[in-house]
């Protein structure tokens, strides 16, 4: 059952859409890649606006882009008076840089922020509601996640004679029951997320290169990050195989 939408007057959703999409191989920014005939970003905008949680949306697009910004403006016009306020900012070199650029553009008084990947165009409204609800109940940070089905091992490059056998060797096996695959939207109270990003902006390049989501920055401050159920339909489109899977999901769901 879908929970009722919970519009919060001061909740902003940041959509990061400034990735290059190199691994997808379309030769265009990933957020423009079509899915069911519509660009990924349009699906993400529909999902966010349709969830009813956001009073404002800020989209980070690639530097120099005109098309994705135009798409946001057209969406706002077509959505009509009920559309959340949509702003567009130039993203950065890394995902964290893009999030920081969007945070700097949020309306004064923004109390809560959800950060969502444009690369997850099929995230269901329920996931947005669960994340927003947890924030309303007092969480400073909340992430949607699903159990891991594969066994996860750590590896290291092989050296010396063993390098002739294979390129990598196993160094450990994680306890699968404790592992979760983490998705977006990730939710935060605005002050916590801003502080986490301010601190991480000072990290050395090597450490900054290891930033793969926003929650890990909050974790590094010692603040609890709560986990709510994600959804397998929130898959992140990174490779051509992901794209095929998303097309199949979309045709089953009937949404375009
Ligand atoms: O590269 P990755 O798959 O982790 O990207 C996740 C999301 O972050 C995508 O929606 C992508 O557009 C966004 N991103 C961004 N700015 C970057 C790199 C990625 O907004 N510099």
XYZ file of N, CA and C and ligand atoms in Angstrom:
789
model
N 0.842 -1.193 0.000
C 0.000 0.000 0.000
C 0.882 1.249 0.000
N 0.488 2.256 -0.753
C 1.263 3.490 -0.806
C 0.812 4.423 0.305
N 1.769 4.898 1.103
C 1.435 5.865 2.148
C 0.983 7.166 1.487
N 0.205 7.960 2.201
C -0.195 9.260 1.659
C 1.023 10.150 1.511
N 1.103 10.949 0.432
C 2.222 11.879 0.288
C 2.315 12.808 1.494
N 3.532 13.165 1.851
C 3.752 14.020 3.012
C 4.510 15.263 2.571
N 3.869 16.229 1.919
C 4.619 17.419 1.534
C 5.116 18.146 2.778
N 6.390 18.452 2.818
C 6.941 19.201 3.938
C 7.380 20.544 3.394
N 6.910 21.615 4.021
C 7.114 22.958 3.472
C 8.589 23.240 3.210
N 9.465 22.641 3.984
C 10.884 22.996 3.856
C 11.734 21.808 3.452
N 11.147 20.872 2.704
C 11.941 19.713 2.254
C 12.379 19.899 0.797
N 13.687 19.856 0.583
C 14.242 19.978 -0.766
C 14.729 18.619 -1.234
N 14.504 18.342 -2.516
C 15.116 17.158 -3.117
C 16.184 17.624 -4.100
N 17.403 17.172 -3.872
C 18.506 17.419 -4.802
C 18.574 16.229 -5.748
N 18.510 16.503 -7.041
C 18.708 15.430 -8.030
C 20.068 15.654 -8.673
N 20.973 14.690 -8.469
C 22.291 14.841 -9.107
C 22.243 14.183 -10.480
N 22.453 15.016 -11.499
C 22.318 14.581 -12.892
C 23.489 15.066 -13.730
N 24.633 15.265 -13.078
C 25.785 15.854 -13.784
C 26.810 14.811 -14.210
N 26.449 13.545 -14.109
C 27.391 12.494 -14.491
C 27.552 12.396 -16.003
N 28.692 11.866 -16.432
C 28.987 11.811 -17.870
C 28.309 10.627 -18.559
N 28.110 9.546 -17.815
C 27.498 8.368 -18.427
C 28.439 7.595 -19.325
N 29.730 7.769 -19.124
C 30.721 7.106 -19.981
C 30.501 5.585 -20.030
N 30.232 4.995 -18.843
C 30.097 3.530 -18.781
C 28.853 3.030 -19.511
N 27.883 3.937 -19.725
C 26.672 3.537 -20.434
C 26.892 3.557 -21.939
N 27.840 4.369 -22.393
C 28.275 4.330 -23.781
C 27.318 4.957 -24.788
N 26.506 5.929 -24.369
C 25.577 6.569 -25.305
C 26.163 7.828 -25.945
N 27.331 8.278 -25.425
C 27.923 9.495 -25.953
C 27.116 10.731 -25.629
N 26.402 10.692 -24.519
C 25.650 11.868 -24.066
C 25.583 11.797 -22.538
N 25.303 12.927 -21.866
C 25.181 12.858 -20.410
C 24.155 11.785 -20.024
N 24.486 11.039 -18.963
C 23.630 9.901 -18.614
C 22.166 10.317 -18.400
N 21.965 11.500 -17.814
C 20.601 11.912 -17.482
C 19.743 12.144 -18.723
N 20.407 12.256 -19.893
C 19.656 12.442 -21.153
C 19.340 11.119 -21.850
N 19.948 10.051 -21.387
C 19.750 8.749 -22.046
C 18.274 8.360 -21.968
N 17.693 7.946 -23.100
C 16.256 7.639 -23.077
C 15.943 6.301 -22.409
N 14.825 6.298 -21.707
C 14.279 5.079 -21.107
C 12.776 5.112 -21.404
N 12.297 4.124 -22.136
C 10.890 4.162 -22.533
C 10.569 5.437 -23.297
N 11.553 5.969 -24.018
C 11.314 7.148 -24.853
C 11.496 8.479 -24.146
N 11.723 8.470 -22.849
C 11.905 9.737 -22.113
C 13.261 9.734 -21.412
N 13.925 10.907 -21.331
C 15.237 10.949 -20.683
C 15.163 10.513 -19.213
N 16.264 9.926 -18.745
C 16.303 9.467 -17.348
C 15.897 10.579 -16.384
N 16.385 11.813 -16.658
C 16.077 12.911 -15.724
C 14.580 13.184 -15.660
N 13.898 13.040 -16.774
C 12.447 13.291 -16.765
C 11.739 12.265 -15.869
N 12.175 11.004 -15.949
C 11.605 9.987 -15.049
C 11.850 10.367 -13.593
N 13.096 10.804 -13.325
C 13.439 11.149 -11.936
C 12.590 12.333 -11.461
N 12.430 13.343 -12.322
C 11.612 14.512 -11.946
C 10.165 14.102 -11.680
N 9.643 13.249 -12.563
C 8.257 12.777 -12.361
C 8.134 12.023 -11.047
N 9.136 11.201 -10.761
C 9.105 10.406 -9.532
C 9.138 11.282 -8.295
N 10.023 12.278 -8.312
C 10.155 13.162 -7.153
C 8.881 13.996 -6.987
N 8.465 14.647 -8.075
C 7.282 15.520 -7.981
C 6.048 14.686 -7.629
N 5.935 13.512 -8.254
C 4.773 12.656 -8.012
C 4.719 12.119 -6.595
N 5.852 12.007 -5.925
C 5.870 11.483 -4.553
C 5.231 12.469 -3.585
N 5.243 13.747 -3.958
C 4.597 14.758 -3.124
C 5.401 15.190 -1.906
N 6.646 14.739 -1.769
C 7.394 15.074 -0.549
C 8.113 16.424 -0.639
N 8.330 16.898 -1.870
C 9.260 18.030 -2.036
C 8.549 19.364 -2.173
N 9.064 20.380 -1.491
C 8.598 21.743 -1.755
C 9.509 22.420 -2.770
N 10.730 21.915 -2.912
C 11.650 22.441 -3.923
C 12.512 21.297 -4.440
N 12.928 21.455 -5.694
C 13.820 20.477 -6.317
C 14.998 21.260 -6.884
N 16.192 20.784 -6.623
C 17.371 21.403 -7.222
C 18.111 20.339 -8.019
N 18.322 20.605 -9.297
C 18.932 19.622 -10.193
C 20.337 20.079 -10.554
N 21.320 19.223 -10.333
C 22.705 19.516 -10.759
C 22.923 18.884 -12.120
N 23.260 19.716 -13.111
C 23.452 19.249 -14.494
C 24.920 19.464 -14.889
N 25.382 18.796 -15.943
C 26.787 18.963 -16.324
C 27.104 20.411 -16.699
N 28.338 20.827 -16.406
C 28.775 22.175 -16.771
C 28.616 22.359 -18.281
N 28.066 23.494 -18.699
C 27.916 23.793 -20.121
C 26.676 23.182 -20.749
N 25.922 22.404 -19.953
C 24.710 21.768 -20.503
C 23.597 22.797 -20.708
N 22.867 22.662 -21.796
C 21.673 23.496 -21.965
C 20.439 22.607 -21.976
N 20.608 21.380 -22.467
C 19.464 20.512 -22.721
C 18.753 20.062 -21.433
N 19.561 19.647 -20.437
C 18.944 19.139 -19.200
C 18.268 20.266 -18.426
N 18.908 21.456 -18.454
C 18.294 22.609 -17.807
C 16.969 22.953 -18.468
N 16.958 22.911 -19.810
C 15.728 23.182 -20.561
C 14.653 22.160 -20.241
N 15.076 20.922 -20.095
C 14.123 19.848 -19.765
C 13.454 20.132 -18.407
N 14.241 20.630 -17.447
C 13.686 20.956 -16.115
C 12.646 22.057 -16.231
N 12.970 23.089 -17.034
C 12.040 24.210 -17.178
C 10.747 23.756 -17.851
N 10.877 22.934 -18.900
C 9.678 22.429 -19.585
C 8.841 21.586 -18.626
N 9.529 20.765 -17.833
C 8.793 19.929 -16.871
C 7.984 20.803 -15.916
N 8.637 21.859 -15.397
C 7.954 22.736 -14.434
C 6.725 23.376 -15.068
N 6.882 23.801 -16.336
C 5.739 24.450 -17.028
C 4.604 23.448 -17.224
N 4.978 22.235 -17.644
C 3.938 21.244 -17.949
C 3.282 20.715 -16.688
N 4.051 20.671 -15.590
C 3.492 20.134 -14.348
C 2.444 21.087 -13.775
N 2.648 22.378 -14.076
C 1.648 23.361 -13.660
C 1.907 23.919 -12.276
N 0.860 24.519 -11.731
C 0.990 25.277 -10.484
C 1.408 24.395 -9.319
N 1.106 23.097 -9.390
C 1.426 22.198 -8.274
C 2.891 21.775 -8.251
N 3.649 22.141 -9.299
C 5.054 21.699 -9.360
C 5.847 22.335 -8.231
N 6.712 21.560 -7.582
C 7.621 22.183 -6.616
C 8.522 23.173 -7.353
N 9.029 24.168 -6.655
C 9.987 25.105 -7.269
C 11.198 24.316 -7.745
N 11.608 24.540 -9.001
C 12.747 23.788 -9.541
C 13.875 24.755 -9.884
N 15.049 24.511 -9.335
C 16.228 25.285 -9.715
C 17.247 24.342 -10.339
N 18.080 24.912 -11.193
C 19.091 24.124 -11.897
C 20.457 24.739 -11.585
N 21.410 23.905 -11.209
C 22.772 24.397 -10.958
C 23.759 23.580 -11.783
N 24.934 24.167 -11.970
C 26.013 23.457 -12.647
C 26.658 22.490 -11.654
N 26.738 21.223 -12.036
C 27.365 20.242 -11.165
C 28.872 20.366 -11.186
N 29.538 19.462 -10.481
C 30.989 19.527 -10.374
C 31.657 18.310 -10.971
N 32.931 18.210 -10.671
C 33.736 17.129 -11.240
C 33.344 15.773 -10.659
N 33.016 15.766 -9.369
C 32.593 14.524 -8.718
C 31.146 14.653 -8.264
N 30.559 13.519 -7.909
C 29.181 13.546 -7.423
C 29.071 14.422 -6.182
N 30.051 14.302 -5.274
C 30.013 15.114 -4.047
C 30.069 16.601 -4.392
N 30.865 16.974 -5.390
C 30.922 18.383 -5.821
C 29.541 18.825 -6.329
N 28.870 17.940 -7.056
C 27.545 18.287 -7.591
C 26.540 18.475 -6.455
N 26.611 17.604 -5.453
C 25.706 17.754 -4.299
C 25.984 19.087 -3.607
N 27.259 19.396 -3.405
C 27.626 20.653 -2.728
C 27.092 21.864 -3.508
N 27.201 21.830 -4.841
C 26.712 22.949 -5.658
C 25.208 23.114 -5.471
N 24.491 22.008 -5.396
C 23.036 22.081 -5.216
C 22.690 22.575 -3.813
N 23.426 22.114 -2.816
C 23.132 22.539 -1.441
C 23.282 24.053 -1.308
N 24.262 24.602 -2.020
C 24.515 26.044 -1.943
C 23.364 26.845 -2.551
N 22.540 26.195 -3.358
C 21.466 26.910 -4.066
C 20.092 26.712 -3.423
N 20.038 25.985 -2.292
C 18.731 25.719 -1.688
C 18.163 26.971 -1.029
N 16.855 27.027 -0.976
C 16.183 28.185 -0.397
C 16.545 28.302 1.082
N 16.674 29.549 1.581
C 16.925 29.718 3.014
C 15.775 29.074 3.794
N 16.081 28.471 4.903
C 15.020 27.848 5.707
C 14.778 26.391 5.359
N 15.517 25.871 4.381
C 15.371 24.448 4.053
C 15.756 23.619 5.276
N 14.851 22.773 5.718
C 15.100 22.012 6.952
C 15.583 20.596 6.672
N 15.085 20.014 5.583
C 15.432 18.623 5.269
C 15.804 18.523 3.798
N 16.731 17.621 3.508
C 17.183 17.442 2.119
C 17.202 15.954 1.796
N 16.627 15.613 0.661
C 16.779 14.269 0.109
C 17.702 14.387 -1.099
N 18.703 13.543 -1.175
C 19.601 13.549 -2.337
C 19.309 12.305 -3.161
N 19.016 12.524 -4.447
C 18.573 11.420 -5.302
C 19.380 11.401 -6.595
N 19.753 10.213 -7.036
C 20.479 10.054 -8.303
C 19.499 10.066 -9.475
N 19.764 10.913 -10.473
C 18.973 10.844 -11.709
C 19.119 9.468 -12.345
N 20.219 8.800 -12.007
C 20.487 7.473 -12.571
C 19.596 6.387 -11.965
N 18.710 6.775 -11.029
C 17.733 5.818 -10.466
C 16.329 6.307 -10.835
N 15.982 6.191 -12.106
C 14.753 6.846 -12.596
C 13.461 6.170 -12.147
N 13.554 4.935 -11.633
C 12.322 4.198 -11.332
C 12.080 4.052 -9.836
N 12.720 4.890 -9.029
C 12.512 4.811 -7.568
C 11.044 5.066 -7.249
N 10.358 4.113 -6.614
C 8.929 4.289 -6.353
C 8.649 5.341 -5.272
N 7.463 5.913 -5.326
C 7.075 6.958 -4.362
C 7.192 6.457 -2.923
N 6.866 5.187 -2.690
C 6.927 4.640 -1.330
C 8.289 4.863 -0.687
N 9.338 4.755 -1.490
C 10.692 4.904 -0.930
C 10.897 6.349 -0.464
N 10.438 7.312 -1.283
C 10.531 8.717 -0.868
C 9.755 8.937 0.437
N 8.576 8.311 0.527
C 7.754 8.498 1.735
C 8.437 7.908 2.964
N 9.045 6.721 2.799
C 9.698 6.086 3.956
C 10.866 6.935 4.463
N 11.630 7.479 3.520
C 12.788 8.301 3.907
C 12.298 9.587 4.581
N 11.317 10.253 3.970
C 10.802 11.507 4.532
C 10.169 11.252 5.903
N 9.454 10.135 6.053
C 8.826 9.806 7.340
C 9.868 9.646 8.440
N 10.964 8.960 8.123
C 12.001 8.735 9.140
C 12.595 10.064 9.595
N 12.743 11.015 8.651
C 13.252 12.343 9.033
C 12.254 13.046 9.950
N 10.973 12.930 9.582
C 9.931 13.558 10.399
C 9.933 12.977 11.805
N 10.274 11.686 11.916
C 10.295 11.033 13.235
C 11.565 11.328 14.010
N 12.479 12.107 13.444
C 13.629 12.560 14.231
C 14.982 12.072 13.765
N 15.022 11.239 12.717
C 16.338 10.800 12.221
C 17.081 11.992 11.621
N 18.401 12.042 11.827
C 19.212 13.070 11.177
C 19.683 12.595 9.806
N 19.692 11.282 9.627
C 20.151 10.720 8.355
C 19.448 9.391 8.142
N 18.972 9.166 6.921
C 18.254 7.920 6.635
C 18.507 7.499 5.191
N 18.724 6.214 5.016
C 19.007 5.701 3.671
C 18.094 4.511 3.369
N 17.678 4.369 2.103
C 16.960 3.158 1.710
C 17.958 2.097 1.253
N 17.701 0.859 1.627
C 18.661 -0.195 1.278
C 17.933 -1.513 1.090
N 18.559 -2.396 0.338
C 17.997 -3.740 0.117
C 19.056 -4.786 0.508
N 18.591 -5.979 0.909
C 19.574 -7.022 1.241
C 20.415 -7.375 0.023
N 21.607 -7.858 0.301
C 22.535 -8.256 -0.761
C 22.315 -9.735 -1.069
N 22.243 -10.087 -2.337
C 22.021 -11.495 -2.691
C 23.333 -12.217 -3.026
N 24.306 -11.477 -3.540
C 25.603 -12.102 -3.840
C 26.439 -12.207 -2.564
N 27.358 -13.135 -2.539
C 28.371 -13.147 -1.487
C 29.429 -12.108 -1.847
N 29.769 -11.246 -0.871
C 30.705 -10.143 -1.154
C 32.075 -10.460 -0.539
N 33.091 -10.411 -1.366
C 34.462 -10.662 -0.907
C 35.330 -9.446 -1.199
N 36.347 -9.254 -0.358
C 37.360 -8.248 -0.681
C 38.499 -8.949 -1.416
N 39.184 -8.176 -2.260
C 40.278 -8.753 -3.048
C 41.458 -7.791 -3.074
N 42.585 -8.308 -3.471
C 43.784 -7.479 -3.673
C 44.482 -7.976 -4.934
N 45.253 -7.097 -5.576
C 45.984 -7.561 -6.769
C 46.962 -8.666 -6.395
N 47.110 -9.637 -7.270
C 48.098 -10.694 -7.027
C 49.494 -10.174 -7.344
N 50.465 -10.754 -6.680
C 51.861 -10.307 -6.886
C 52.749 -11.514 -7.147
N 53.888 -11.262 -7.741
C 54.898 -12.309 -7.921
C 54.364 -13.462 -8.741
N 54.711 -14.687 -8.312
C 54.332 -15.889 -9.067
C 52.826 -16.018 -9.197
N 52.088 -15.661 -8.130
C 50.632 -15.853 -8.155
C 49.965 -14.939 -9.185
N 50.671 -13.894 -9.605
C 50.083 -13.011 -10.619
C 49.868 -13.746 -11.940
N 50.584 -14.838 -12.140
C 50.399 -15.621 -13.362
C 49.104 -16.417 -13.363
N 48.521 -16.597 -12.182
C 47.282 -17.393 -12.090
C 46.067 -16.518 -12.387
N 46.016 -15.353 -11.742
C 44.880 -14.439 -11.917
C 45.316 -13.057 -11.471
N 44.500 -12.057 -11.778
C 44.852 -10.667 -11.453
C 44.574 -10.319 -9.995
N 43.670 -11.085 -9.361
C 43.264 -10.740 -7.991
C 43.196 -11.985 -7.130
N 43.345 -11.763 -5.835
C 43.191 -12.861 -4.883
C 42.274 -12.383 -3.753
N 41.497 -13.308 -3.187
C 40.537 -12.962 -2.133
C 41.275 -12.688 -0.827
N 40.854 -11.585 -0.155
C 41.449 -11.277 1.158
C 40.438 -11.443 2.292
N 39.167 -11.615 1.957
C 38.181 -11.801 3.028
C 36.777 -11.957 2.478
N 35.899 -12.501 3.329
C 34.490 -12.668 2.948
C 33.626 -11.985 3.997
N 32.786 -11.043 3.558
C 31.913 -10.320 4.489
C 30.732 -11.202 4.877
N 30.146 -10.900 6.047
C 28.959 -11.641 6.504
C 27.743 -11.080 5.761
N 27.212 -11.864 4.851
C 26.185 -11.345 3.936
C 24.947 -10.808 4.667
N 24.549 -11.470 5.734
C 23.329 -11.032 6.441
C 23.448 -9.594 6.952
N 24.680 -9.142 7.160
C 24.864 -7.779 7.689
C 24.996 -6.741 6.572
N 25.068 -7.184 5.335
C 25.323 -6.253 4.233
C 24.025 -5.739 3.610
N 24.059 -4.516 3.149
C 22.920 -3.919 2.450
C 23.440 -3.177 1.214
N 22.678 -3.246 0.142
C 22.967 -2.425 -1.034
C 22.179 -1.132 -0.877
N 22.891 -0.031 -0.890
C 22.292 1.256 -0.520
C 21.884 2.035 -1.762
N 20.711 2.638 -1.686
C 20.136 3.349 -2.824
C 19.970 4.833 -2.496
N 19.288 5.527 -3.361
C 18.816 6.890 -3.084
C 17.304 6.874 -3.324
N 16.559 7.833 -2.803
C 16.964 9.067 -2.136
C 17.476 8.815 -0.719
N 18.557 9.516 -0.365
C 19.059 9.505 1.005
C 18.612 10.814 1.657
N 18.104 10.721 2.887
C 17.523 11.901 3.532
C 18.337 12.371 4.728
N 18.351 13.675 4.926
C 19.155 14.267 6.001
C 18.470 15.527 6.513
N 18.712 15.848 7.786
C 18.348 17.222 8.130
C 19.424 18.112 7.502
N 18.995 19.264 7.040
C 19.859 20.087 6.179
C 21.162 20.464 6.871
N 21.079 20.797 8.162
C 22.285 21.241 8.868
C 23.320 20.112 8.916
N 22.852 18.899 9.144
C 23.768 17.751 9.215
C 24.450 17.523 7.872
N 23.661 17.566 6.801
C 24.242 17.295 5.477
C 25.227 18.396 5.074
N 24.857 19.648 5.365
C 25.759 20.760 5.034
C 27.084 20.616 5.772
N 27.001 20.284 7.078
C 28.229 20.141 7.867
C 29.078 19.002 7.317
N 28.421 17.879 7.005
C 29.157 16.713 6.507
C 29.887 17.055 5.214
N 29.215 17.797 4.330
C 29.851 18.156 3.058
C 30.946 19.210 3.241
N 30.743 20.104 4.198
C 31.790 21.103 4.478
C 33.062 20.412 4.941
N 32.904 19.442 5.844
C 34.071 18.718 6.369
C 34.745 17.952 5.229
N 33.942 17.260 4.427
C 34.513 16.428 3.355
C 35.185 17.273 2.275
N 34.761 18.522 2.140
C 35.392 19.404 1.131
C 36.869 19.611 1.449
N 37.246 19.396 2.712
C 38.646 19.559 3.097
C 39.436 18.258 3.062
N 38.806 17.177 2.675
C 39.507 15.888 2.637
C 40.564 15.889 1.530
N 41.665 15.150 1.746
C 42.649 15.008 0.662
C 42.033 14.280 -0.528
N 42.591 14.519 -1.726
C 42.018 13.977 -2.963
C 41.762 12.473 -2.890
N 42.733 11.752 -2.320
C 42.614 10.286 -2.298
C 41.388 9.851 -1.489
N 41.171 10.533 -0.353
C 40.016 10.206 0.487
C 38.723 10.656 -0.202
N 38.766 11.836 -0.817
C 37.577 12.367 -1.500
C 37.168 11.467 -2.661
N 38.162 10.841 -3.305
C 37.853 9.969 -4.450
C 37.053 8.743 -4.012
N 37.087 8.441 -2.730
C 36.364 7.270 -2.221
C 34.937 7.578 -1.784
N 34.469 8.811 -2.021
C 33.097 9.168 -1.610
C 32.120 8.609 -2.637
N 31.271 7.689 -2.209
C 30.309 7.108 -3.152
C 28.859 7.435 -2.792
N 28.628 7.921 -1.595
C 27.285 8.416 -1.274
C 27.399 9.493 -0.203
N 26.251 10.101 0.140
C 26.265 11.188 1.124
C 26.279 10.651 2.543
N 25.632 9.500 2.736
C 25.528 8.957 4.099
C 26.911 8.694 4.692
N 27.867 8.277 3.879
C 29.185 7.962 4.438
C 29.852 9.202 5.026
N 29.498 10.374 4.542
C 30.058 11.611 5.098
C 29.463 11.872 6.481
N 28.181 11.567 6.606
C 27.511 11.738 7.900
C 28.016 10.684 8.887
N 28.216 9.454 8.396
C 28.786 8.397 9.241
C 30.124 8.847 9.819
N 30.917 9.526 8.988
C 32.256 9.924 9.445
C 32.183 10.959 10.564
N 31.025 11.601 10.735
C 30.848 12.543 11.849
C 30.361 11.829 13.099
N 30.112 10.523 12.984
C 29.647 9.756 14.138
C 28.150 9.884 14.387
N 27.424 10.344 13.374
C 25.967 10.518 13.507
C 25.274 9.261 12.985
N 24.278 8.716 13.742
C 23.627 7.491 13.276
C 22.905 7.695 11.948
N 23.060 6.738 11.073
C 22.358 6.738 9.783
C 21.360 5.581 9.833
N 20.089 5.894 9.762
C 19.054 4.870 9.860
C 18.743 4.282 8.486
N 18.310 3.028 8.509
C 18.071 2.294 7.257
C 16.594 1.946 7.158
N 15.980 2.306 6.027
C 14.594 1.903 5.758
C 14.607 1.037 4.499
N 13.552 0.241 4.286
C 13.572 -0.619 3.099
C 13.630 0.179 1.799
N 14.530 -0.221 0.932
C 14.581 0.334 -0.417
C 13.678 -0.488 -1.318
N 13.979 -0.489 -2.603
C 13.133 -1.204 -3.556
C 14.005 -1.627 -4.731
N 13.855 -2.867 -5.163
C 14.710 -3.350 -6.253
C 14.484 -2.574 -7.544
N 13.314 -1.935 -7.668
C 13.052 -1.140 -8.877
C 13.879 0.145 -8.896
N 14.492 0.491 -7.776
C 15.344 1.685 -7.716
C 16.737 1.426 -8.258
N 16.877 0.468 -9.131
C 18.229 0.126 -9.613
C 18.915 1.341 -10.241
N 20.228 1.388 -10.061
C 21.002 2.491 -10.649
C 21.475 2.085 -12.037
N 21.166 2.915 -13.014
C 21.550 2.600 -14.392
C 22.990 3.076 -14.608
N 23.882 2.117 -14.695
C 25.306 2.414 -14.883
C 25.822 1.765 -16.163
N 25.440 0.518 -16.392
C 25.944 -0.230 -17.548
C 24.802 -0.478 -18.541
N 25.143 -0.873 -19.777
C 24.085 -1.211 -20.744
C 23.140 -2.308 -20.222
N 23.653 -3.230 -19.419
C 22.785 -4.282 -18.861
C 21.740 -3.681 -17.925
N 22.161 -2.729 -17.087
C 21.202 -2.051 -16.196
C 20.098 -1.387 -17.018
N 20.514 -0.811 -18.148
C 19.559 -0.095 -18.990
C 18.498 -1.055 -19.542
N 18.959 -2.233 -19.986
C 18.035 -3.249 -20.496
C 17.062 -3.676 -19.388
N 17.588 -3.870 -18.186
C 16.741 -4.268 -17.055
C 15.695 -3.195 -16.754
N 16.137 -1.930 -16.783
C 15.212 -0.834 -16.488
C 14.122 -0.742 -17.554
N 14.498 -0.941 -18.810
C 13.489 -0.927 -19.891
C 12.454 -2.026 -19.644
N 12.937 -3.202 -19.229
C 12.029 -4.326 -18.976
C 11.103 -4.002 -17.805
N 11.660 -3.425 -16.743
C 10.851 -3.057 -15.571
C 9.781 -2.049 -15.955
N 10.191 -1.077 -16.763
C 9.272 -0.021 -17.168
C 8.116 -0.595 -17.985
N 8.446 -1.541 -18.852
C 7.364 -2.096 -19.684
C 6.419 -2.941 -18.846
N 6.925 -3.590 -17.799
C 6.056 -4.384 -16.905
C 5.171 -3.450 -16.094
N 5.780 -2.352 -15.589
C 5.043 -1.414 -14.731
C 4.071 -0.567 -15.546
N 4.383 -0.426 -16.838
C 3.492 0.349 -17.706
C 3.647 1.840 -17.563
N 4.662 2.311 -16.837
C 4.864 3.747 -16.701
C 5.862 4.200 -17.742
N 5.653 5.360 -18.330
C 6.621 5.873 -19.310
C 6.945 7.310 -19.001
O 28.754 8.000 -11.297
P 27.647 7.485 -10.443
O 26.943 6.323 -11.072
O 28.001 7.232 -9.014
O 26.586 8.650 -10.448
C 25.476 8.658 -9.592
C 24.694 9.925 -9.820
O 25.526 11.041 -9.543
C 24.182 10.069 -11.247
O 22.838 10.490 -11.212
C 25.100 11.116 -11.835
O 24.471 11.938 -12.808
C 25.470 11.959 -10.613
N 26.766 12.642 -10.758
C 26.802 14.040 -10.695
N 28.008 14.696 -10.844
C 29.140 14.012 -11.088
C 29.119 12.593 -11.149
C 27.909 11.933 -10.975
O 25.769 14.667 -10.519
N 30.274 14.685 -11.262
